[in-house]
Short mmCIF file of C-alpha atoms and ligand atoms in Angstrom, two decimals:
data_model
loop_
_atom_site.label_atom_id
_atom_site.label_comp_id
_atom_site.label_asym_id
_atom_site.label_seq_id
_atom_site.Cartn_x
_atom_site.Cartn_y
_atom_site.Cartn_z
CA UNK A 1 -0.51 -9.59 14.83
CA UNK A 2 -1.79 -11.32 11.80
CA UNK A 3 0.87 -14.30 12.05
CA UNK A 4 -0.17 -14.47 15.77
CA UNK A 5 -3.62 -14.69 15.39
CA UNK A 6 -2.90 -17.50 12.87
CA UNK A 7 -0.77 -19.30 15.14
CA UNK A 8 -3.26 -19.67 17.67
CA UNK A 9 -6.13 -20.39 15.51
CA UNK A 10 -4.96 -22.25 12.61
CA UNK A 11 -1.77 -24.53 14.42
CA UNK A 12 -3.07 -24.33 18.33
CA UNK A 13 0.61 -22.45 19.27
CA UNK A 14 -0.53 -20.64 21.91
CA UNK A 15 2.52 -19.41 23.93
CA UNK A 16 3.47 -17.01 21.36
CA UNK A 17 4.54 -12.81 22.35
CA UNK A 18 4.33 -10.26 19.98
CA UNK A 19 7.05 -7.52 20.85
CA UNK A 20 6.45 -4.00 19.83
CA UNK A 21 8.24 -1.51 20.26
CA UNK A 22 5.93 1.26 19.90
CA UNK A 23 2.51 0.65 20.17
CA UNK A 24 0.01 -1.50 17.87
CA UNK A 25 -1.17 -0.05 14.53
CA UNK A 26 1.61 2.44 15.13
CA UNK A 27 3.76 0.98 12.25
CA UNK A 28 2.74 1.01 8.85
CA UNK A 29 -0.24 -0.94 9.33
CA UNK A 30 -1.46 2.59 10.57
CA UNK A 31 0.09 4.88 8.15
CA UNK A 32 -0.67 3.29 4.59
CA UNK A 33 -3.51 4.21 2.27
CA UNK A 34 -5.36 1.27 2.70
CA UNK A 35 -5.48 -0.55 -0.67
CA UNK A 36 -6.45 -3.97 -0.70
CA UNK A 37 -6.17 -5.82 -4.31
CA UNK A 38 -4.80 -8.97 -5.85
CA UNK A 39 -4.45 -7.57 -9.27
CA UNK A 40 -0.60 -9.19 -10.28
CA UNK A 41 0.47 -10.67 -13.32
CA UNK A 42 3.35 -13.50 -12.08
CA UNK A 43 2.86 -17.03 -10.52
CA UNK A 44 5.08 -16.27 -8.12
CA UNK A 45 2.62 -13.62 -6.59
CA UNK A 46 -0.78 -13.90 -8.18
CA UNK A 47 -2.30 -16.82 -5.83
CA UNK A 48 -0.36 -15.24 -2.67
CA UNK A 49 -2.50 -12.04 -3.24
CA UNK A 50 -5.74 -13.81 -4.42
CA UNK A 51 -5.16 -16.06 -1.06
CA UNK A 52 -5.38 -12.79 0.86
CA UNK A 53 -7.69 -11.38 -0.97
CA UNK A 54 -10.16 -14.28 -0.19
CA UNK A 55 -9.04 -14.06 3.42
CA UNK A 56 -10.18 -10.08 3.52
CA UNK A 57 -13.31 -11.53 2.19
CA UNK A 58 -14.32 -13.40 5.28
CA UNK A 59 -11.89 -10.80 7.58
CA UNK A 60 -14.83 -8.91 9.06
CA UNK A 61 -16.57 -12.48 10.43
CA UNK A 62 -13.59 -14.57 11.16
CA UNK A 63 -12.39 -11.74 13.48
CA UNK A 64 -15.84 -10.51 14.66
CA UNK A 65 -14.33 -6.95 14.56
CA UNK A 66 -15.48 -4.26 11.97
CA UNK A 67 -12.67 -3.47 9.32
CA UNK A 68 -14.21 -1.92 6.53
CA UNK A 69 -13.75 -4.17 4.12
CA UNK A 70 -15.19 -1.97 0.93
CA UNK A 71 -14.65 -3.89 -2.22
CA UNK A 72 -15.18 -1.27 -4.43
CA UNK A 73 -13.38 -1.54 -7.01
CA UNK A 74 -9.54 -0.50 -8.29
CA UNK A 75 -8.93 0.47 -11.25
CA UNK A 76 -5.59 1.01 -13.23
CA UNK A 77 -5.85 3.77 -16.54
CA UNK A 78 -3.84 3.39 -18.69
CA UNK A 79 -2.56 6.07 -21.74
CA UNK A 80 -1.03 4.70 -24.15
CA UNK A 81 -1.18 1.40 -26.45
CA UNK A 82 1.33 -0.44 -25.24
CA UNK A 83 0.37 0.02 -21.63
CA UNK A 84 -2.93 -1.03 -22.81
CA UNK A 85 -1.59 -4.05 -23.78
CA UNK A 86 0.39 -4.84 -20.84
CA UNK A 87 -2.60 -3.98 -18.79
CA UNK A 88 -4.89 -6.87 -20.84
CA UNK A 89 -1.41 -9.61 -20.46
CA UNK A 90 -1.87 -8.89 -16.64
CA UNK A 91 -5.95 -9.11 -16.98
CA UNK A 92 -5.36 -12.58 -18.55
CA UNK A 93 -2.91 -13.46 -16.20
CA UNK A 94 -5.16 -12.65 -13.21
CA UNK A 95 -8.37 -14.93 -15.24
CA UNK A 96 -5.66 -18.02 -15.76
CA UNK A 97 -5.31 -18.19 -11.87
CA UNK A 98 -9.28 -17.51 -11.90
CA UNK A 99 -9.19 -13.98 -10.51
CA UNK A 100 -11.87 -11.08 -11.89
CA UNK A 101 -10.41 -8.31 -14.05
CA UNK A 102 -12.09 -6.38 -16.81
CA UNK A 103 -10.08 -4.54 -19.48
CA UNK A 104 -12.37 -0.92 -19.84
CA UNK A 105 -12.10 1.01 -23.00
CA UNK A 106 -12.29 4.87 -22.75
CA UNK A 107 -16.25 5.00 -22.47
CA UNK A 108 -16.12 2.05 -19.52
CA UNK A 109 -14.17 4.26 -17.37
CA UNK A 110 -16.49 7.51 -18.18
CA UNK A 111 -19.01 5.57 -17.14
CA UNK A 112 -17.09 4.65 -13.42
CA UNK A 113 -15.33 7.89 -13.25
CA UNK A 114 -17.13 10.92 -15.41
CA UNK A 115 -14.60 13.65 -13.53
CA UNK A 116 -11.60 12.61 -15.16
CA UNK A 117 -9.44 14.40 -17.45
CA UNK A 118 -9.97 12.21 -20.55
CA UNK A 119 -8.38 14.34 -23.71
CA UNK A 120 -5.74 16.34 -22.60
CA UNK A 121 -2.87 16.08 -24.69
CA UNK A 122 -0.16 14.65 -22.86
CA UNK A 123 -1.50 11.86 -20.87
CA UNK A 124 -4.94 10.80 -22.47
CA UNK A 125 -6.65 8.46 -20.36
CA UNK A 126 -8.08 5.15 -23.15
CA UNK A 127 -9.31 2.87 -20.64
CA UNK A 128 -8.27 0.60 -17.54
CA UNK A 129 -8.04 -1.91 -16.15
CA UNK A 130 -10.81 -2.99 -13.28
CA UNK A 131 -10.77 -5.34 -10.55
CA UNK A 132 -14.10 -5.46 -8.91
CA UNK A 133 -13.05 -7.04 -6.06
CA UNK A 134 -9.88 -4.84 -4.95
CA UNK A 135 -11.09 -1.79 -2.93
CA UNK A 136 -10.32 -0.23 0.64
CA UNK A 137 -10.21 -1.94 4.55
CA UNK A 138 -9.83 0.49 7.49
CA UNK A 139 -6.05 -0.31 8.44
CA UNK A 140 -6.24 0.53 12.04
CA UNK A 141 -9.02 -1.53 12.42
CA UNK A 142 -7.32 -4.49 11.24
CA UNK A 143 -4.61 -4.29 13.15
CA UNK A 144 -6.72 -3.83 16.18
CA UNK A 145 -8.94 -7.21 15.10
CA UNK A 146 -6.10 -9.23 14.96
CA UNK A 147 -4.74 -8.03 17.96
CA UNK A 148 -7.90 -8.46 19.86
CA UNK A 149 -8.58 -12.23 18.04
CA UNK A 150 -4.74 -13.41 19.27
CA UNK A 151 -5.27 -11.98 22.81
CA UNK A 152 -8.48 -14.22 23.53
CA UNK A 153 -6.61 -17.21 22.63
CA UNK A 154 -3.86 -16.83 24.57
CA UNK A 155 -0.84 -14.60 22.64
CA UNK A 156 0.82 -12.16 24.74
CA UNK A 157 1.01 -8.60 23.03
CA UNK A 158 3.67 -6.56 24.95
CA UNK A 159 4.05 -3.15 24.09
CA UNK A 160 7.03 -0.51 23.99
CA UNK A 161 8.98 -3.55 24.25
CA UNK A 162 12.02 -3.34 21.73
CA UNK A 163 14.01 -5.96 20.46
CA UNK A 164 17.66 -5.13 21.11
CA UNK A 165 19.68 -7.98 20.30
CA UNK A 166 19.31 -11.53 19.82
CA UNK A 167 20.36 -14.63 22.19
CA UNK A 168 22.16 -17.36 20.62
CA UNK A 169 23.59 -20.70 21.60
CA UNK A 170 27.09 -21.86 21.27
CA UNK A 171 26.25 -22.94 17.48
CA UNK A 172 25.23 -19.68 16.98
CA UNK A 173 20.92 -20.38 16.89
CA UNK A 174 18.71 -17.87 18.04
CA UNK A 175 17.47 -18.75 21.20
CA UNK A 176 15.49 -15.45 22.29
CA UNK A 177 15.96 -12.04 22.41
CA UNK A 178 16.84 -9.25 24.52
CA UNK A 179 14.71 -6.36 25.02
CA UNK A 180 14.37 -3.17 26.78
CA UNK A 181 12.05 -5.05 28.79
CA UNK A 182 14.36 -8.07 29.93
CA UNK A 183 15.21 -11.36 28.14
CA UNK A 184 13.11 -13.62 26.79
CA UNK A 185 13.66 -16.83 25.60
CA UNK A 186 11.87 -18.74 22.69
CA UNK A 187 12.70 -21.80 20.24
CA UNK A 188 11.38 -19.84 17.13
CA UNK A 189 11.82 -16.24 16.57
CA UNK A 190 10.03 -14.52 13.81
CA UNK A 191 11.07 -11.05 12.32
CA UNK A 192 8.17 -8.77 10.88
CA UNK A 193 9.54 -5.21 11.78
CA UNK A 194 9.22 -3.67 8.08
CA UNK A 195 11.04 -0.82 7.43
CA UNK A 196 13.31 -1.62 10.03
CA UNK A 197 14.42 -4.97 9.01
CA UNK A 198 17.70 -4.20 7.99
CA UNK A 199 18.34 -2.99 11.68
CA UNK A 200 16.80 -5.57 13.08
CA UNK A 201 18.31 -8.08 11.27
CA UNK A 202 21.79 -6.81 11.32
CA UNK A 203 21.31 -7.21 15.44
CA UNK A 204 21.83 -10.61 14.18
CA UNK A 205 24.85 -9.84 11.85
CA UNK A 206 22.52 -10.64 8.56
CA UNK A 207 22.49 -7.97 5.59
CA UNK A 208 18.90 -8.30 3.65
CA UNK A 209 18.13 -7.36 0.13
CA UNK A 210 16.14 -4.49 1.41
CA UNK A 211 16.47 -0.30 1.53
CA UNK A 212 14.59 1.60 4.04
CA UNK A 213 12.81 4.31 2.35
CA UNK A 214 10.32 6.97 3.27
CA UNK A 215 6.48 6.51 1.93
CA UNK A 216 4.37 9.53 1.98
CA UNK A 217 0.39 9.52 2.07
CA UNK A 218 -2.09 12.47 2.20
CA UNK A 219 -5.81 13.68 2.97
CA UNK A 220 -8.01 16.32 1.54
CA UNK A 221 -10.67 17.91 3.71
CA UNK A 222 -13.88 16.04 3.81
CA UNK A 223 -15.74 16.20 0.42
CA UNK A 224 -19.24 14.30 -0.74
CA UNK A 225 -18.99 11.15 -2.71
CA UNK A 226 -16.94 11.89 -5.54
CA UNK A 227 -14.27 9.15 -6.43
CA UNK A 228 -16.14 5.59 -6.74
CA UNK A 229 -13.34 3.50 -5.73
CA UNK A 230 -9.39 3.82 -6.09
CA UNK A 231 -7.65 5.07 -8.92
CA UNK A 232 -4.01 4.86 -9.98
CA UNK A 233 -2.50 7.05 -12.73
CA UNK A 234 -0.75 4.86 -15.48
CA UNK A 235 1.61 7.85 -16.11
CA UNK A 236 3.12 8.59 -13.45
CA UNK A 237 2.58 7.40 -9.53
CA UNK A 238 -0.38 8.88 -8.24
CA UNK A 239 -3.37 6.64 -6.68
CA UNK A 240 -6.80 8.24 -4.99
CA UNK A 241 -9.56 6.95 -2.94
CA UNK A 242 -12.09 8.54 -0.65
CA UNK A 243 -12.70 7.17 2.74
CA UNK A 244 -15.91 6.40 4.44
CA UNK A 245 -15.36 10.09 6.58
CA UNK A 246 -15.34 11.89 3.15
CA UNK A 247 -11.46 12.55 2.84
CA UNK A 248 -9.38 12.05 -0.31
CA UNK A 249 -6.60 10.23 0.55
CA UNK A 250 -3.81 9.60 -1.81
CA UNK A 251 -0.03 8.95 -2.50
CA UNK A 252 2.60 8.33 -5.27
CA UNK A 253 6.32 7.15 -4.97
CA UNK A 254 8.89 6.77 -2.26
CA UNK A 255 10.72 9.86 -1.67
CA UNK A 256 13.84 8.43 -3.50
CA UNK A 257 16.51 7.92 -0.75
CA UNK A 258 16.99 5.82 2.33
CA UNK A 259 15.89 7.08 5.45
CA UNK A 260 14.58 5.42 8.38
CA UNK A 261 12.64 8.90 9.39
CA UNK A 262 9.09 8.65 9.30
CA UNK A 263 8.31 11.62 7.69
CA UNK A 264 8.60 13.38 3.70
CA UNK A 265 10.22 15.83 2.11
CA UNK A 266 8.64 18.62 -0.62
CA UNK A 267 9.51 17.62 -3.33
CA UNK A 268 7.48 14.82 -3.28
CA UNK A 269 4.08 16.34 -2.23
CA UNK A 270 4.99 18.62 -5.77
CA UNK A 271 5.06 15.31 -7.71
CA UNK A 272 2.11 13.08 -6.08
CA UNK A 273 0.17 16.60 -6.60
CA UNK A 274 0.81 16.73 -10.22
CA UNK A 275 -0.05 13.44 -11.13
CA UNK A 276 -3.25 14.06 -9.38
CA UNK A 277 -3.82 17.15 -11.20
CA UNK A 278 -2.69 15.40 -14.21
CA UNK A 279 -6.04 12.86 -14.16
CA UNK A 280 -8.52 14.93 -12.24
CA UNK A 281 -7.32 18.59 -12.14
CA UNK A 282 -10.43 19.21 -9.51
CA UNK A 283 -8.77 18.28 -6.80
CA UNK A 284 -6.70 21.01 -7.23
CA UNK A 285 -9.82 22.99 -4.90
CA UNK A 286 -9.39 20.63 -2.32
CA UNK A 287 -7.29 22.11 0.47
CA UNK A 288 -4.76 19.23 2.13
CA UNK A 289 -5.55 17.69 6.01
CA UNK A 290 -2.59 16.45 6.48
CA UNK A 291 -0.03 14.29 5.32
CA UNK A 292 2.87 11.64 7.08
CA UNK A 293 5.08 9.07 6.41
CA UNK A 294 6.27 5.79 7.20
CA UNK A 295 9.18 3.80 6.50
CA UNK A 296 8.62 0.49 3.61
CA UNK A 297 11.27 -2.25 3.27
CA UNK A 298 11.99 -2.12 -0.40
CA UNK A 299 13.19 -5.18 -1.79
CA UNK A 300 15.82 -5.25 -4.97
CA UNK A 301 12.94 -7.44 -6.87
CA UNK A 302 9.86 -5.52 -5.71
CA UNK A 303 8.28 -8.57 -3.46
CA UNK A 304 8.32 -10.18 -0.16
CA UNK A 305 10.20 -12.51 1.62
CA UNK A 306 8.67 -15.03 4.21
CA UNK A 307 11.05 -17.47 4.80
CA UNK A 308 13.89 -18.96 7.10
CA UNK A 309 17.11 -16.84 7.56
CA UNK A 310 20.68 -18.82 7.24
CA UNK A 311 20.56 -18.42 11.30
CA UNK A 312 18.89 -21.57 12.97
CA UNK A 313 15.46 -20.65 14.60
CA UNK A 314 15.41 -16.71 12.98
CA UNK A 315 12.56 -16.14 10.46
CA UNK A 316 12.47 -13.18 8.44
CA UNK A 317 8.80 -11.60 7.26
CA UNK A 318 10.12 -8.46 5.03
CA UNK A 319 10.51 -6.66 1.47
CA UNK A 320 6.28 -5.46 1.41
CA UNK A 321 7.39 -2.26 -0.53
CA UNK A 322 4.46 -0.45 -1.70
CA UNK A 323 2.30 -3.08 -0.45
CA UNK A 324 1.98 -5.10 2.45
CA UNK A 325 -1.29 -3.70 3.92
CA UNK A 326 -3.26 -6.01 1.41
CA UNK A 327 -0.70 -9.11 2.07
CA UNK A 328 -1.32 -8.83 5.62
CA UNK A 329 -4.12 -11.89 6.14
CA UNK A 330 -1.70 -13.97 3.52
CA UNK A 331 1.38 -12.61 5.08
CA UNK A 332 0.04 -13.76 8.96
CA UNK A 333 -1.23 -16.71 7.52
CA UNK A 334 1.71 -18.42 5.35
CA UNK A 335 4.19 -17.11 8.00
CA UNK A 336 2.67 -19.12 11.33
CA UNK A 337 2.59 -21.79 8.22
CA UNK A 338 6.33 -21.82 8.28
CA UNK A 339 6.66 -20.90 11.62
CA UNK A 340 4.86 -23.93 13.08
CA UNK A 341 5.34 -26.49 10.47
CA UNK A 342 9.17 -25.22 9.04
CA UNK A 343 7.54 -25.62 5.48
CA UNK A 344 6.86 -22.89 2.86
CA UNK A 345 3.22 -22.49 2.48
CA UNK A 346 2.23 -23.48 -1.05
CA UNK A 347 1.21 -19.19 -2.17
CA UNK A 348 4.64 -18.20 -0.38
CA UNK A 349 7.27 -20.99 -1.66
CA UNK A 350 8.51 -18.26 -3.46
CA UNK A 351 9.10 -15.90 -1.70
CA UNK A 352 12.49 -17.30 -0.51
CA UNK A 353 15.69 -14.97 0.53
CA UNK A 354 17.92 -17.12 -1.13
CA UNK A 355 16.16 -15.49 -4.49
CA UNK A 356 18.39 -13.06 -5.04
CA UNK A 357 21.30 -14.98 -4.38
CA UNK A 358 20.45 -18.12 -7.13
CA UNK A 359 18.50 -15.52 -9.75
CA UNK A 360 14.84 -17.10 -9.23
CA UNK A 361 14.03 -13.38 -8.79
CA UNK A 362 10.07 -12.40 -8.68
CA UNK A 363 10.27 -8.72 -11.25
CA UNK A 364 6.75 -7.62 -10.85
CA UNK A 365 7.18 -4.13 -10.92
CA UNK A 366 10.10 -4.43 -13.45
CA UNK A 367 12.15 -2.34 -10.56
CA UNK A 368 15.18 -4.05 -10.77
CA UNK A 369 17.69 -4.15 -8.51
CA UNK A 370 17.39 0.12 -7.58
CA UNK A 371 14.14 0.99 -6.48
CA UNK A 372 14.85 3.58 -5.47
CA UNK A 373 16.36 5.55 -8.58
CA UNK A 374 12.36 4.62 -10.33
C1 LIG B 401 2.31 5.88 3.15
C2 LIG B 401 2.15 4.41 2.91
C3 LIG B 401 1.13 3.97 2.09
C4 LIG B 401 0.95 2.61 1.87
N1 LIG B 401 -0.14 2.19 1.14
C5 LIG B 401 -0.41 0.87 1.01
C6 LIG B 401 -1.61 0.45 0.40
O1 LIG B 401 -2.44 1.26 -0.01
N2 LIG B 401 -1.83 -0.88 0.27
C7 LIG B 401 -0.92 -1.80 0.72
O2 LIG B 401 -1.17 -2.99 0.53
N3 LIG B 401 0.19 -1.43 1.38
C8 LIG B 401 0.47 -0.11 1.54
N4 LIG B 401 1.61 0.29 2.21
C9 LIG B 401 2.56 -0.71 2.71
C10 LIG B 401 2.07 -1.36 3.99
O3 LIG B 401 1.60 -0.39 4.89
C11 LIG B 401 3.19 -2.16 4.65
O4 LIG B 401 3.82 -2.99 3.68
C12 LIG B 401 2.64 -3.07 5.76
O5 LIG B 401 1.82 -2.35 6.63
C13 LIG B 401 3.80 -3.71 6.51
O6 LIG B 401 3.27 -4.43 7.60
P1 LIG B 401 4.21 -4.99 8.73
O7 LIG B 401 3.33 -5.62 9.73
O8 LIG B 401 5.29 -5.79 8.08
O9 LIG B 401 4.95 -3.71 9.29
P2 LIG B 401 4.51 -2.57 10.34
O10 LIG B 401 3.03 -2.36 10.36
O11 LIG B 401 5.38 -1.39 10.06
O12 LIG B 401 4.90 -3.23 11.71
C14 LIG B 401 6.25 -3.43 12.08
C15 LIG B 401 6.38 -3.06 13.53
O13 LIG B 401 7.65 -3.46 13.98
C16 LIG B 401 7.99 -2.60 15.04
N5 LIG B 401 9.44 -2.68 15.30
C17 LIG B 401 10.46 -2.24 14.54
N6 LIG B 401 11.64 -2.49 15.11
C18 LIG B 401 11.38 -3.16 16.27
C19 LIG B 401 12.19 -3.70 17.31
N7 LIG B 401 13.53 -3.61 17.28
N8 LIG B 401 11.57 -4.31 18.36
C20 LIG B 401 10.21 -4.41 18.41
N9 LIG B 401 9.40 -3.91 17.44
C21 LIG B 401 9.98 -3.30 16.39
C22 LIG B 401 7.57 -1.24 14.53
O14 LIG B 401 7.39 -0.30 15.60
C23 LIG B 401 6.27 -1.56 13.79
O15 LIG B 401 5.12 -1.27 14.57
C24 LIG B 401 1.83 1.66 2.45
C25 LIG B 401 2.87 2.10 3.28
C26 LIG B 401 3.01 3.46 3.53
C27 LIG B 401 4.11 3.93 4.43
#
């Protein structure tokens, strides 16, 4: 919806259909924990994620559409000294590219977050790191914006429309696709289907660098104001906020094998819940809403792709992992950049699929080529 909107507005390209094949907001737009943050430590991403981050900024007015957009803060603890020190390379990183981040010793975070379990012996919490700026946007809300902003100028959203295979042209070029709703032909297509790029793309006869896995996310019964902003555990993957209706909504990792199932398995509610335990052992009283999942494309370097595929007139817009919800003005933006101009835009030139291939690989997360074994 994003690269859409961004289509019409930014280049004028008008005559543009979005294909769904459920229903908007039904992917994982709607199912993530709504994390927005430009907090990364390489070139390669750092302006990409401050680009969005600006964009979120001016979201709410640009689209004339309430999101939520509730900087309030994310901040990463960390537990030990070397992660402290890794945590102020990453700080300095973000201030080189003119980002905020603050480096909190034990009594800074007290001060934002007095519940937490500071001294116990196995994980002590000595400080984090802050961003300010990073904080929360209502995920449904965006998607809904977008959709709402492409409509009025002109975009065609059709829904429970499913991309089945593609058309091509006796050079082999996409020229459409075929859906469960009839044929339709286009000079660009443009992929953006998440976890289910690998299927999608293989309707083309192209293998990605990317798993399907399952992403769980969860919500406590409404509480008062408790947590200030979001949290993440250093020691393990855990991450909290509360939402505007009071609910504690969290996560941790991917349930560790690939599926293309939207939903979790046990013993990963067991792990997110210790972690959370681990850092604030009071949320053990709060009973569990519910909980889902949805299905992340994780790439073998831990970041995106937006670029052409090998196939003439096929784009790909893949590999968001953990974290494409706070990519997704940067994501709609530098894609309907490459889409209507067949350049790179300048944040994005490196997120090429041809990466993995020549070595110029983008390690963020250090996850190395099996994500799914960390
Ligand atoms: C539990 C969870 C928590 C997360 N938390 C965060 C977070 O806090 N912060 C963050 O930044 N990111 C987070 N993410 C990641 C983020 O949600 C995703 O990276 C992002 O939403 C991906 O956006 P998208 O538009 O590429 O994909 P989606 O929103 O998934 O949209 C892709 C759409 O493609 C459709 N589709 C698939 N196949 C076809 C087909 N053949 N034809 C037509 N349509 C098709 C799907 O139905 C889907 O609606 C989280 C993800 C999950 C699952």
């Amino acid at each position: 919806m994003a690269t859409a909107y961004y289509l019409a507005k930014v280049h004028g390209v008008t005559r543009v259909a979005v294909l769904e094949k459920g229903w908007i907001g039904g992917g994982n737009v709607g199912r993530n924990t709504t994390i927005i943050r430009s907090n990364y430590g390489l070139p390669g991403n750092e302006p990409f994620y401050e680009w969005s981050m600006k964009l979120w900024e001016g979201l709410e007015q640009d689209l004339n559409y309430n999101a939520m957009v509730s900087q309030r803060g994310v901040l990463n603890l960390y537990h030990s000294d070397a992660q402290r020190d890794a945590f102020a390379q990453r700080g300095n990183a973000m201030r080189l590219h003119g980002v905020d981040a603050e480096l909190l010793d034990q009594d800074g975070v007290r001060k934002l977050a007095p519940f937490l379990s500071f001294d116990q012996a196995r994980f002590p919490i000595m400080g984090g790191l802050l961003q300010r700026r990073g904080g929360t946007a209502r995920h449904d809300a965006v998607a809904w914006g977008y959709a709402r902003g492409a409509s009025e100028r002109g975009v065609d959203i059709v829904q429970n429309c499913e991309v089945i295979s593609f058309l091509r042209d006796a050079a082999g070029a996409v020229t459409g696709v075929e859906t469960t709703l009839g044929r339709i032909r286009a000079g660009k297509v443009g992929m953006a289907v998440a976890g289910n790029s690998s299927r999608v793309a293989a309707l083309a006869g192209l293998r990605l660098p990317i798993e399907s896995h399952v992403l769980q996310a969860f919500v406590s019964e409404a509480l008062k104001p408790v947590i200030p902003g979001v949290i993440t555990f250093g020691a393990g993957h855990f991450y909290i906020s509360q939402s505007d209706k009071g609910g504690l909504v969290f996560g941790g990792d991917i349930d560790g094998y690939n599926s293309y199932a939207s939903r979790g398995n046990l013993p990963v509610v067991e792990d997110v819940c210790e972690g959370g335990m681990a850092i604030m052992p009071m949320i053990g009283r709060a009973r569990l809403l519910r909980s889902w999942g949805g299905v992340v494309d994780m790439s073998m370097d831990g970041s995106p792709i937006i670029d052409h595929t090998p196939i003439a007139g096929l784009y790909l817009n893949a590999g968001w992992c953990y974290g494409g919800f706070k990519a997704t003005p940067a994501a709609g933006w530098c894609f309907a950049h490459l889409l209507a101009t067949d350049q790179p835009h300048e944040t994005a030139a490196a997120y090429r699929l041809d990466r993995f291939r020549t070595g110029h690989l983008i390690d963020e997360k250090g996850q190395g080529a099996q994500p799914n074994l960390h």
